[in-house]
Coordinates of C-alpha atoms in Angstrom, one line a residue:
M1 CA 10.6 -21.2 26.6
D2 CA 8.8 -24.5 27.6
H3 CA 11.1 -27.1 27.3
S4 CA 10.4 -30.8 28.4
A5 CA 11.7 -33.6 26.3
Q6 CA 10.2 -37.0 26.4
G7 CA 12.7 -39.4 27.9
G8 CA 13.0 -43.4 26.9
S9 CA 12.9 -44.6 23.0
S10 CA 11.2 -41.8 22.1
P11 CA 10.5 -41.3 17.7
D12 CA 12.6 -39.3 16.3
W13 CA 9.3 -37.3 15.6
S14 CA 8.8 -36.6 19.6
L15 CA 8.7 -32.3 21.0
V16 CA 11.3 -31.3 22.8
G17 CA 10.2 -28.1 23.7
C18 CA 9.6 -24.3 21.6
D19 CA 10.7 -21.0 22.3
I20 CA 8.9 -17.7 21.5
I21 CA 11.6 -15.5 19.2
S22 CA 10.6 -11.9 17.7
N23 CA 8.7 -10.0 19.8
G24 CA 6.3 -12.8 20.0
E25 CA 6.3 -12.7 16.1
A26 CA 7.2 -15.9 15.5
L27 CA 7.5 -19.5 17.2
S28 CA 10.5 -22.1 17.0
V29 CA 9.1 -26.0 17.6
H30 CA 12.0 -27.9 18.0
F31 CA 12.1 -31.5 17.9
L32 CA 14.0 -35.6 18.2
S33 CA 15.2 -35.4 13.7
A34 CA 14.4 -31.4 13.1
S35 CA 13.5 -27.7 14.6
F36 CA 11.8 -25.2 12.7
T37 CA 10.8 -21.9 12.9
F38 CA 7.0 -20.8 12.1
H39 CA 5.2 -17.2 11.4
A40 CA 3.0 -15.9 14.4
Q41 CA 0.9 -15.0 12.0
W42 CA 1.0 -18.0 9.6
L43 CA 0.2 -20.2 12.7
D44 CA -3.2 -17.7 13.3
D45 CA -4.0 -18.1 9.5
A46 CA -3.2 -21.4 10.0
R47 CA -5.6 -22.6 13.4
C48 CA -8.1 -25.1 12.4
D49 CA -8.7 -25.4 16.3
H50 CA -12.1 -24.0 15.5
G51 CA -12.3 -26.1 11.7
P52 CA -10.9 -26.0 8.6
S53 CA -13.7 -24.0 7.4
R54 CA -13.6 -20.0 8.3
T55 CA -16.5 -16.8 8.9
A56 CA -16.1 -13.6 7.2
L57 CA -14.3 -11.9 10.0
S58 CA -11.5 -15.5 10.2
A59 CA -10.7 -15.9 6.6
F60 CA -6.9 -14.4 6.9
C61 CA -6.9 -11.9 3.7
Q62 CA -9.9 -10.4 6.1
K63 CA -7.3 -9.7 8.9
P64 CA -5.3 -7.8 9.6
A65 CA -1.7 -9.4 10.2
V66 CA -0.7 -8.3 13.8
A67 CA -0.7 -11.8 15.9
R68 CA 2.5 -12.5 18.4
I69 CA 2.4 -14.9 20.6
L70 CA 2.6 -14.2 24.6
K71 CA 2.8 -17.8 26.1
T72 CA 2.7 -20.6 25.5
H73 CA 2.3 -24.6 27.5
T74 CA 3.1 -28.1 25.6
N75 CA 0.2 -30.3 27.2
R76 CA 1.0 -34.2 26.5
E77 CA -2.7 -35.0 28.7
G78 CA -4.6 -37.6 26.0
A79 CA -4.2 -39.1 22.6
G80 CA -1.5 -36.3 21.3
V81 CA 1.1 -33.8 22.1
T82 CA -0.6 -30.4 21.4
I83 CA 1.8 -26.1 21.8
D84 CA -1.4 -24.1 23.7
V85 CA -0.5 -20.7 22.1
N86 CA -2.0 -18.2 24.2
W87 CA -2.3 -14.9 21.8
L88 CA -1.8 -10.8 21.9
D89 CA -5.9 -10.5 21.6
G90 CA -6.3 -13.1 25.4
S91 CA -7.3 -16.0 22.6
V92 CA -5.5 -19.4 23.2
S93 CA -5.3 -22.1 20.1
S94 CA -3.7 -25.9 20.4
F95 CA -1.5 -26.7 17.7
P96 CA -1.1 -30.6 17.7
A97 CA 3.0 -31.8 17.7
I98 CA 2.2 -33.7 14.7
W99 CA 1.1 -31.7 12.6
L100 CA 3.6 -29.0 13.1
R101 CA 6.3 -31.3 12.3
I102 CA 4.5 -32.1 9.1
M103 CA 3.8 -28.8 7.4
G104 CA 7.5 -27.5 9.1
P105 CA 9.5 -28.3 6.1
L106 CA 7.0 -26.9 4.0
V107 CA 6.7 -23.2 5.9
G108 CA 9.1 -23.2 8.1
E109 CA 12.4 -21.9 8.5
P110 CA 14.3 -25.4 9.2
G111 CA 16.8 -25.7 11.8
K112 CA 21.1 -25.5 11.3
A113 CA 20.8 -30.0 11.8
S114 CA 17.4 -30.0 10.0
P115 CA 17.4 -32.3 7.4
P116 CA 16.2 -30.5 3.8
L117 CA 13.0 -31.3 2.3
P118 CA 13.5 -33.8 -0.5
T119 CA 13.6 -32.8 -4.2
W120 CA 12.3 -34.4 -7.3
Q121 CA 16.0 -34.3 -9.0
S122 CA 16.7 -37.1 -6.9
R123 CA 14.2 -39.9 -8.5
G124 CA 12.9 -41.5 -10.9
W125 CA 14.0 -44.7 -11.7
L126 CA 16.7 -46.3 -14.8
T127 CA 15.8 -49.8 -16.3
D128 CA 18.2 -51.6 -14.4
S129 CA 17.0 -50.4 -10.8
L130 CA 13.7 -50.7 -11.6
K131 CA 11.7 -53.3 -9.9
I132 CA 7.8 -53.4 -10.8
P133 CA 5.9 -53.8 -7.4
S134 CA 2.6 -56.4 -8.2
F135 CA -0.3 -56.4 -5.8
D136 CA -2.7 -59.4 -5.9
Y137 CA -5.7 -59.3 -7.6
K138 CA -7.6 -61.6 -4.4
A139 CA -5.9 -58.0 -2.0
I140 CA -8.3 -55.5 -3.9
F141 CA -11.2 -57.4 -4.2
T142 CA -12.0 -60.0 -1.0
G143 CA -11.6 -59.4 2.6
T144 CA -12.8 -56.7 4.7
A145 CA -13.9 -52.9 3.6
Q146 CA -10.6 -52.3 6.0
T147 CA -8.5 -54.6 4.4
C148 CA -9.2 -54.3 1.1
E149 CA -8.6 -50.0 1.6
A150 CA -5.4 -50.5 3.1
T151 CA -4.2 -52.5 -0.3
A152 CA -6.5 -49.4 -1.9
V153 CA -4.2 -46.7 -0.4
S154 CA -0.9 -48.8 -1.1
I155 CA -1.4 -49.0 -4.3
M156 CA -2.2 -45.5 -4.7
D157 CA 1.2 -44.4 -2.5
E158 CA 3.2 -47.0 -4.9
I159 CA 1.4 -45.0 -8.1
L160 CA 0.8 -41.0 -6.7
M161 CA 3.6 -41.0 -3.6
A162 CA 6.8 -43.0 -4.4
P163 CA 8.7 -41.7 -8.1
N164 CA 11.2 -44.3 -8.0
T165 CA 8.6 -47.0 -9.3
G166 CA 5.9 -45.2 -10.1
I167 CA 4.3 -48.0 -11.8
V168 CA 2.9 -51.9 -10.4
K169 CA 1.6 -55.1 -11.8
I170 CA -1.9 -56.3 -10.8
T171 CA -1.9 -60.2 -10.5
G172 CA -3.5 -63.2 -10.3
L173 CA -6.4 -62.2 -12.4
P174 CA -9.2 -64.0 -13.0
A175 CA -10.2 -65.4 -16.9
P176 CA -11.7 -62.1 -18.8
N177 CA -14.8 -62.1 -20.1
I178 CA -14.0 -62.2 -24.0
E179 CA -17.2 -60.6 -25.2
S180 CA -17.9 -57.8 -22.5
E181 CA -13.6 -56.8 -22.9
R182 CA -14.2 -56.4 -27.2
E183 CA -17.4 -54.6 -26.2
K184 CA -15.3 -52.7 -23.9
T185 CA -18.0 -53.0 -21.0
N186 CA -17.6 -54.7 -17.7
T187 CA -14.1 -55.0 -18.5
L188 CA -10.9 -56.7 -15.7
V189 CA -9.6 -52.8 -15.8
T190 CA -12.5 -50.7 -15.8
Q191 CA -13.3 -53.4 -12.9
V192 CA -9.3 -53.1 -11.2
L193 CA -9.7 -49.4 -11.3
K194 CA -13.3 -48.7 -10.4
Q195 CA -12.4 -50.8 -7.1
I196 CA -8.9 -48.9 -6.3
F197 CA -10.5 -45.2 -7.3
G198 CA -13.9 -45.4 -7.0
A199 CA -15.0 -44.2 -10.8
V200 CA -12.5 -43.7 -13.7
F201 CA -13.1 -41.5 -16.9
Q202 CA -16.5 -40.7 -18.8
H203 CA -15.5 -40.1 -22.9
P204 CA -17.1 -37.5 -24.2
R205 CA -18.8 -39.1 -26.6
R206 CA -18.2 -43.2 -25.9
S207 CA -21.2 -44.5 -23.4
G208 CA -20.8 -44.6 -19.7
E209 CA -17.2 -46.9 -18.5
K210 CA -16.5 -47.9 -22.0
T211 CA -13.1 -48.7 -22.6
F212 CA -10.1 -47.8 -25.3
N213 CA -9.7 -50.7 -27.3
V214 CA -6.4 -50.8 -30.1
A215 CA -5.9 -54.4 -31.5
S216 CA -4.4 -55.6 -34.2
H217 CA -7.0 -57.2 -36.5
H218 CA -10.6 -55.8 -36.1
E219 CA -12.9 -53.8 -39.1
E220 CA -12.8 -51.0 -36.2
D221 CA -9.9 -50.5 -35.0
S222 CA -8.3 -50.6 -39.0
K223 CA -10.3 -47.3 -39.5
R224 CA -9.1 -45.6 -36.7
A225 CA -5.2 -46.2 -37.2
A226 CA -5.3 -44.1 -40.8
G227 CA -5.2 -41.1 -38.0
L228 CA -4.5 -41.9 -34.7
P229 CA -1.1 -44.0 -34.4
N230 CA -2.0 -45.7 -31.1
Y231 CA -4.5 -47.9 -32.7
D232 CA -1.5 -48.8 -36.1
T233 CA -0.6 -52.0 -34.4
S234 CA 2.3 -52.1 -37.5
Q235 CA 3.6 -48.8 -36.3
I236 CA 6.3 -47.8 -33.5
L237 CA 4.6 -45.8 -30.8
L238 CA 7.0 -43.5 -29.7
P239 CA 6.9 -43.5 -25.7
H240 CA 4.4 -40.4 -24.5
V241 CA 1.4 -39.8 -21.8
D242 CA -1.5 -40.5 -22.3
H243 CA -4.8 -37.7 -23.1
A244 CA -1.3 -35.1 -23.8
H245 CA -4.2 -32.9 -26.3
Y246 CA -6.9 -32.7 -23.0
Q247 CA -6.7 -29.8 -21.2
H248 CA -6.9 -31.8 -18.1
P249 CA -5.0 -34.6 -18.9
I250 CA -6.1 -38.1 -16.9
Q251 CA -3.7 -39.5 -13.9
V252 CA -3.7 -42.7 -13.7
Q253 CA -3.8 -45.2 -16.8
G254 CA -4.4 -49.1 -16.9
W255 CA -3.6 -51.0 -19.2
Y256 CA -3.9 -55.2 -19.9
G257 CA -3.2 -58.1 -21.8
L258 CA -6.6 -59.7 -23.4
E259 CA -4.8 -61.4 -26.1
G260 CA -1.6 -62.0 -28.8
E261 CA 1.6 -60.9 -26.7
S262 CA 3.2 -56.4 -27.6
E263 CA 6.5 -55.3 -26.3
N264 CA 6.0 -51.9 -24.2
T265 CA 7.7 -49.9 -23.1
F266 CA 7.9 -47.8 -20.1
V267 CA 9.8 -44.8 -19.3
S268 CA 10.5 -42.7 -16.0
G269 CA 9.6 -39.0 -16.8
L270 CA 11.4 -38.0 -14.0
Q271 CA 14.6 -39.3 -14.5
A272 CA 14.9 -37.8 -18.2
L273 CA 14.1 -34.8 -17.0
N274 CA 16.9 -35.8 -14.3
T275 CA 19.5 -36.7 -16.6
L276 CA 18.5 -33.2 -19.1
L277 CA 19.9 -31.5 -15.7
E278 CA 23.2 -33.0 -15.1
E279 CA 23.9 -33.3 -18.8
A280 CA 22.4 -29.8 -20.3
P281 CA 21.2 -28.0 -17.3
E282 CA 20.3 -25.3 -20.0
M283 CA 17.7 -27.1 -21.4
F284 CA 14.6 -27.8 -18.8
E285 CA 13.8 -24.1 -18.6
P286 CA 12.7 -23.9 -22.2
L287 CA 10.1 -27.5 -21.2
I288 CA 8.3 -25.4 -18.9
T289 CA 8.1 -21.9 -20.4
A290 CA 7.4 -22.9 -23.8
P291 CA 4.2 -23.5 -25.3
M292 CA 3.3 -26.3 -28.2
S293 CA 0.3 -27.0 -29.7
V294 CA -0.9 -30.9 -29.0
G295 CA -4.0 -32.0 -30.8
R296 CA -6.0 -34.5 -32.8
V297 CA -8.9 -35.1 -34.8
V298 CA -10.6 -38.2 -34.3
H299 CA -13.0 -38.8 -37.4
Y300 CA -14.7 -42.0 -36.5
Y301 CA -17.3 -39.6 -34.7
D302 CA -20.1 -39.0 -35.9
P303 CA -19.9 -35.4 -35.8
P304 CA -16.2 -36.0 -35.7
L305 CA -14.3 -35.0 -32.4
Y306 CA -11.1 -32.1 -32.0
Q307 CA -9.5 -31.7 -29.5
G308 CA -6.7 -29.5 -28.9
T309 CA -4.6 -27.6 -26.2
V310 CA -1.1 -25.1 -26.0
D311 CA 1.0 -26.4 -23.0
T312 CA 4.5 -26.3 -21.7
A313 CA 5.7 -30.0 -21.5
V314 CA 6.4 -29.8 -17.9
T315 CA 4.3 -28.3 -15.5
M316 CA 5.7 -27.6 -11.9
Y317 CA 4.0 -27.5 -8.3
P318 CA 3.4 -24.5 -7.5
G319 CA 6.0 -22.0 -6.1
T320 CA 8.7 -25.5 -5.6
A321 CA 11.0 -27.1 -8.0
Q322 CA 9.3 -30.0 -8.5
V323 CA 7.0 -32.0 -11.2
K324 CA 3.7 -32.6 -10.6
R325 CA 3.0 -33.2 -14.2
I326 CA 5.3 -34.2 -18.1
R327 CA 3.4 -33.6 -20.9
W328 CA 4.5 -35.0 -23.8
H329 CA 3.6 -37.0 -27.0
P330 CA 5.6 -37.0 -29.6
H331 CA 3.1 -38.1 -32.3
L332 CA -0.1 -35.2 -31.1
T333 CA 2.4 -32.2 -31.4
G334 CA 2.3 -30.3 -33.2
S335 CA 4.8 -28.1 -32.9
I336 CA 6.0 -25.4 -30.2
V337 CA 5.1 -21.6 -30.1
A338 CA 6.8 -20.0 -28.7
P339 CA 8.3 -16.7 -29.7
F340 CA 10.5 -16.4 -31.8
D341 CA 13.7 -15.4 -30.5
E342 CA 13.4 -18.5 -28.4
F343 CA 13.0 -21.0 -31.3
R344 CA 15.6 -22.3 -31.5
K345 CA 16.1 -22.7 -28.0
A346 CA 13.0 -24.9 -26.9
R347 CA 13.0 -27.1 -30.2
A348 CA 16.7 -27.7 -29.3
A349 CA 15.2 -29.0 -25.3
H350 CA 12.3 -31.3 -26.9
H351 CA 15.0 -32.9 -28.9
R352 CA 17.3 -33.6 -26.9
L353 CA 14.4 -35.2 -24.2
Q354 CA 12.9 -36.8 -26.5
E355 CA 16.0 -38.5 -26.7
I356 CA 17.1 -39.0 -24.2
I357 CA 13.5 -40.8 -23.8
R358 CA 15.2 -43.7 -25.6
R359 CA 18.3 -44.3 -24.4
D360 CA 18.3 -48.2 -23.7
T361 CA 18.9 -46.8 -20.2
H362 CA 15.9 -45.1 -19.2
Q363 CA 13.8 -46.5 -21.9
L364 CA 12.3 -50.5 -20.0
K365 CA 10.8 -52.8 -22.3
V366 CA 8.2 -55.0 -21.6
I367 CA 6.3 -58.0 -22.7
L368 CA 2.4 -57.3 -22.6
Q369 CA 1.3 -61.2 -22.6
P370 CA -2.4 -62.2 -22.1
G371 CA -3.5 -61.5 -18.2
D372 CA -0.8 -58.8 -17.6
L373 CA -2.0 -55.6 -16.2
Y374 CA -0.1 -53.1 -15.6
L375 CA -1.6 -49.3 -13.5
W376 CA 0.7 -46.2 -14.1
N377 CA 0.6 -42.7 -13.0
N378 CA 0.7 -40.7 -16.3
F379 CA 2.2 -37.8 -15.4
T380 CA 5.4 -39.4 -14.7
I381 CA 5.4 -42.8 -16.7
L382 CA 5.1 -42.4 -20.4
H383 CA 4.6 -45.1 -22.4
G384 CA 4.8 -46.7 -25.6
R385 CA 4.7 -49.9 -27.9
E386 CA 7.5 -51.6 -30.3
R387 CA 5.8 -54.1 -31.9
V388 CA 3.8 -56.3 -31.7
L389 CA 4.8 -59.9 -31.7
Q390 CA 1.8 -62.5 -32.2
V391 CA -1.7 -61.7 -33.2
P392 CA -4.7 -61.1 -32.7
R393 CA -3.8 -58.7 -30.2
T394 CA -6.1 -56.8 -28.0
G395 CA -5.3 -54.4 -25.2
V396 CA -7.7 -53.1 -23.3
G397 CA -7.0 -50.1 -22.3
Q398 CA -8.9 -47.1 -18.8
T399 CA -7.9 -44.1 -16.7
V400 CA -9.1 -42.2 -14.0
P401 CA -8.8 -38.2 -13.7
E402 CA -7.1 -35.9 -11.6
Q403 CA -9.8 -35.1 -9.3
V404 CA -11.2 -38.7 -9.0
V405 CA -7.8 -39.4 -8.0
A406 CA -6.6 -36.8 -5.6
D407 CA -10.7 -37.1 -4.1
R408 CA -10.2 -40.7 -3.7
Y409 CA -6.5 -40.6 -1.6
R410 CA -7.7 -37.3 0.1
A411 CA -10.5 -39.5 1.9
L412 CA -8.9 -43.3 2.2
K413 CA -5.9 -41.5 3.7
I414 CA -7.6 -39.0 5.7
G415 CA -9.5 -41.7 7.2
Q416 CA -6.8 -44.3 8.5
L417 CA -4.6 -41.0 9.9
R418 CA -7.8 -39.5 12.0
G419 CA -6.8 -42.2 15.2
Y420 CA -3.7 -40.1 15.4
L421 CA -4.7 -36.4 14.6
E422 CA -8.6 -34.8 14.5
E423 CA -10.3 -34.0 10.5
K424 CA -9.9 -30.3 11.3
W425 CA -6.1 -30.9 10.8
L426 CA -6.2 -32.9 8.1
V427 CA -8.5 -31.1 5.3
H428 CA -6.6 -28.5 4.5
M429 CA -3.1 -31.0 4.3
P430 CA -1.6 -30.6 0.9
A431 CA -1.6 -34.9 -0.2
A432 CA 2.6 -35.1 -0.1
Q433 CA 2.3 -34.6 3.5
L434 CA -0.7 -36.4 4.4
F435 CA 1.5 -39.7 2.8
H436 CA 4.5 -38.2 4.9
L437 CA 2.4 -38.2 8.2
G438 CA 1.7 -41.8 7.4
E439 CA 5.1 -43.1 6.7
L440 CA 6.8 -40.6 10.2
L441 CA 3.7 -42.4 11.9
H442 CA 4.8 -45.7 11.2
C443 CA 8.6 -44.6 11.6
R444 CA 10.1 -45.0 8.3
S445 CA 10.5 -41.2 6.9
L446 CA 9.3 -38.0 7.3

């Protein structure tokens, strides 16, 4: 038993003490704000005091489950507080207390007074509650490398980790180079996304980093409109996620208004699902179990480009009740490909979700004007176009793949947190926990 609470005005995540329980097979760790019990075997498997990679002998799938704790000692010397664990085999491990506090809600058994792990159901936004955060263009590009990276992290936090928004607007942009924008090279949206995320999507047929432009008056785009509804500006483009027909849809979308005006729509997919759960909870399961076919053919490429996938409308984070991604594109979805007995239930669920998406309470309407630039999370935010208001109208789009987003966010977050926790303890930490760690260190929340 080791109880040695700090005095004074300590933050809620300060360590109070710990108790060895279950004959050394578990450890209860107590903080001012919560308590968590960890399996001793999990602690032995997850420890990174010898580095984040494993040898053939230390890989947890190779080791027998025999870890037991003999005694612990709280070490408050140096920059961080650690719990030193003496193991039955004679070895000693030092676990950073703040690492245990962050991982506790994920893998530990919470104490009675501990706050529950946040779930996605309470998140999302309605049209009357959303205020789109804005970031100045100069803050992204000017200043020191450190300040620009801090701005990039703030933008990514809003897009990726704040489901009550998931979308931002970039303001104060310079005047565009009209020729470059129309030629789809070195466009403003590409420059902004590359500065924030480091790279953009490489299309299998478009050369380099070219954008996709949707225009009302170019012959090339009128040809595209024959088979692709997003290029037909005379039609309503229902709220959707981009790349729904890809095996791995992109995660971040950027959209820039070059000329003309259009009425665009944004929908929080998380809130739409939340509404579905409230009104017809039995319809949620088919969205995560019943597959659908999504595909398209692009004849203006030579040879034509054929793309398609089979997936569910909603993908969850493995082992959780949290939504990772919504795959939704009414124009490109061919049909539900569920077994015969499940078809009616699955189709009813799709129909109900679409009805919710189109409600005025859920569908935010925004007038996209020249110079407007929005970035959003394509996994959770749906985007559409109701009508073109002023022609000629040209919108310029660019995207960022999931792996690029994940790598960049992790690198910048670890760079920010390295001063509080050694890098080896951050390498395996899930992205959400990296975000929560930053919030915790700034005493905002867990």
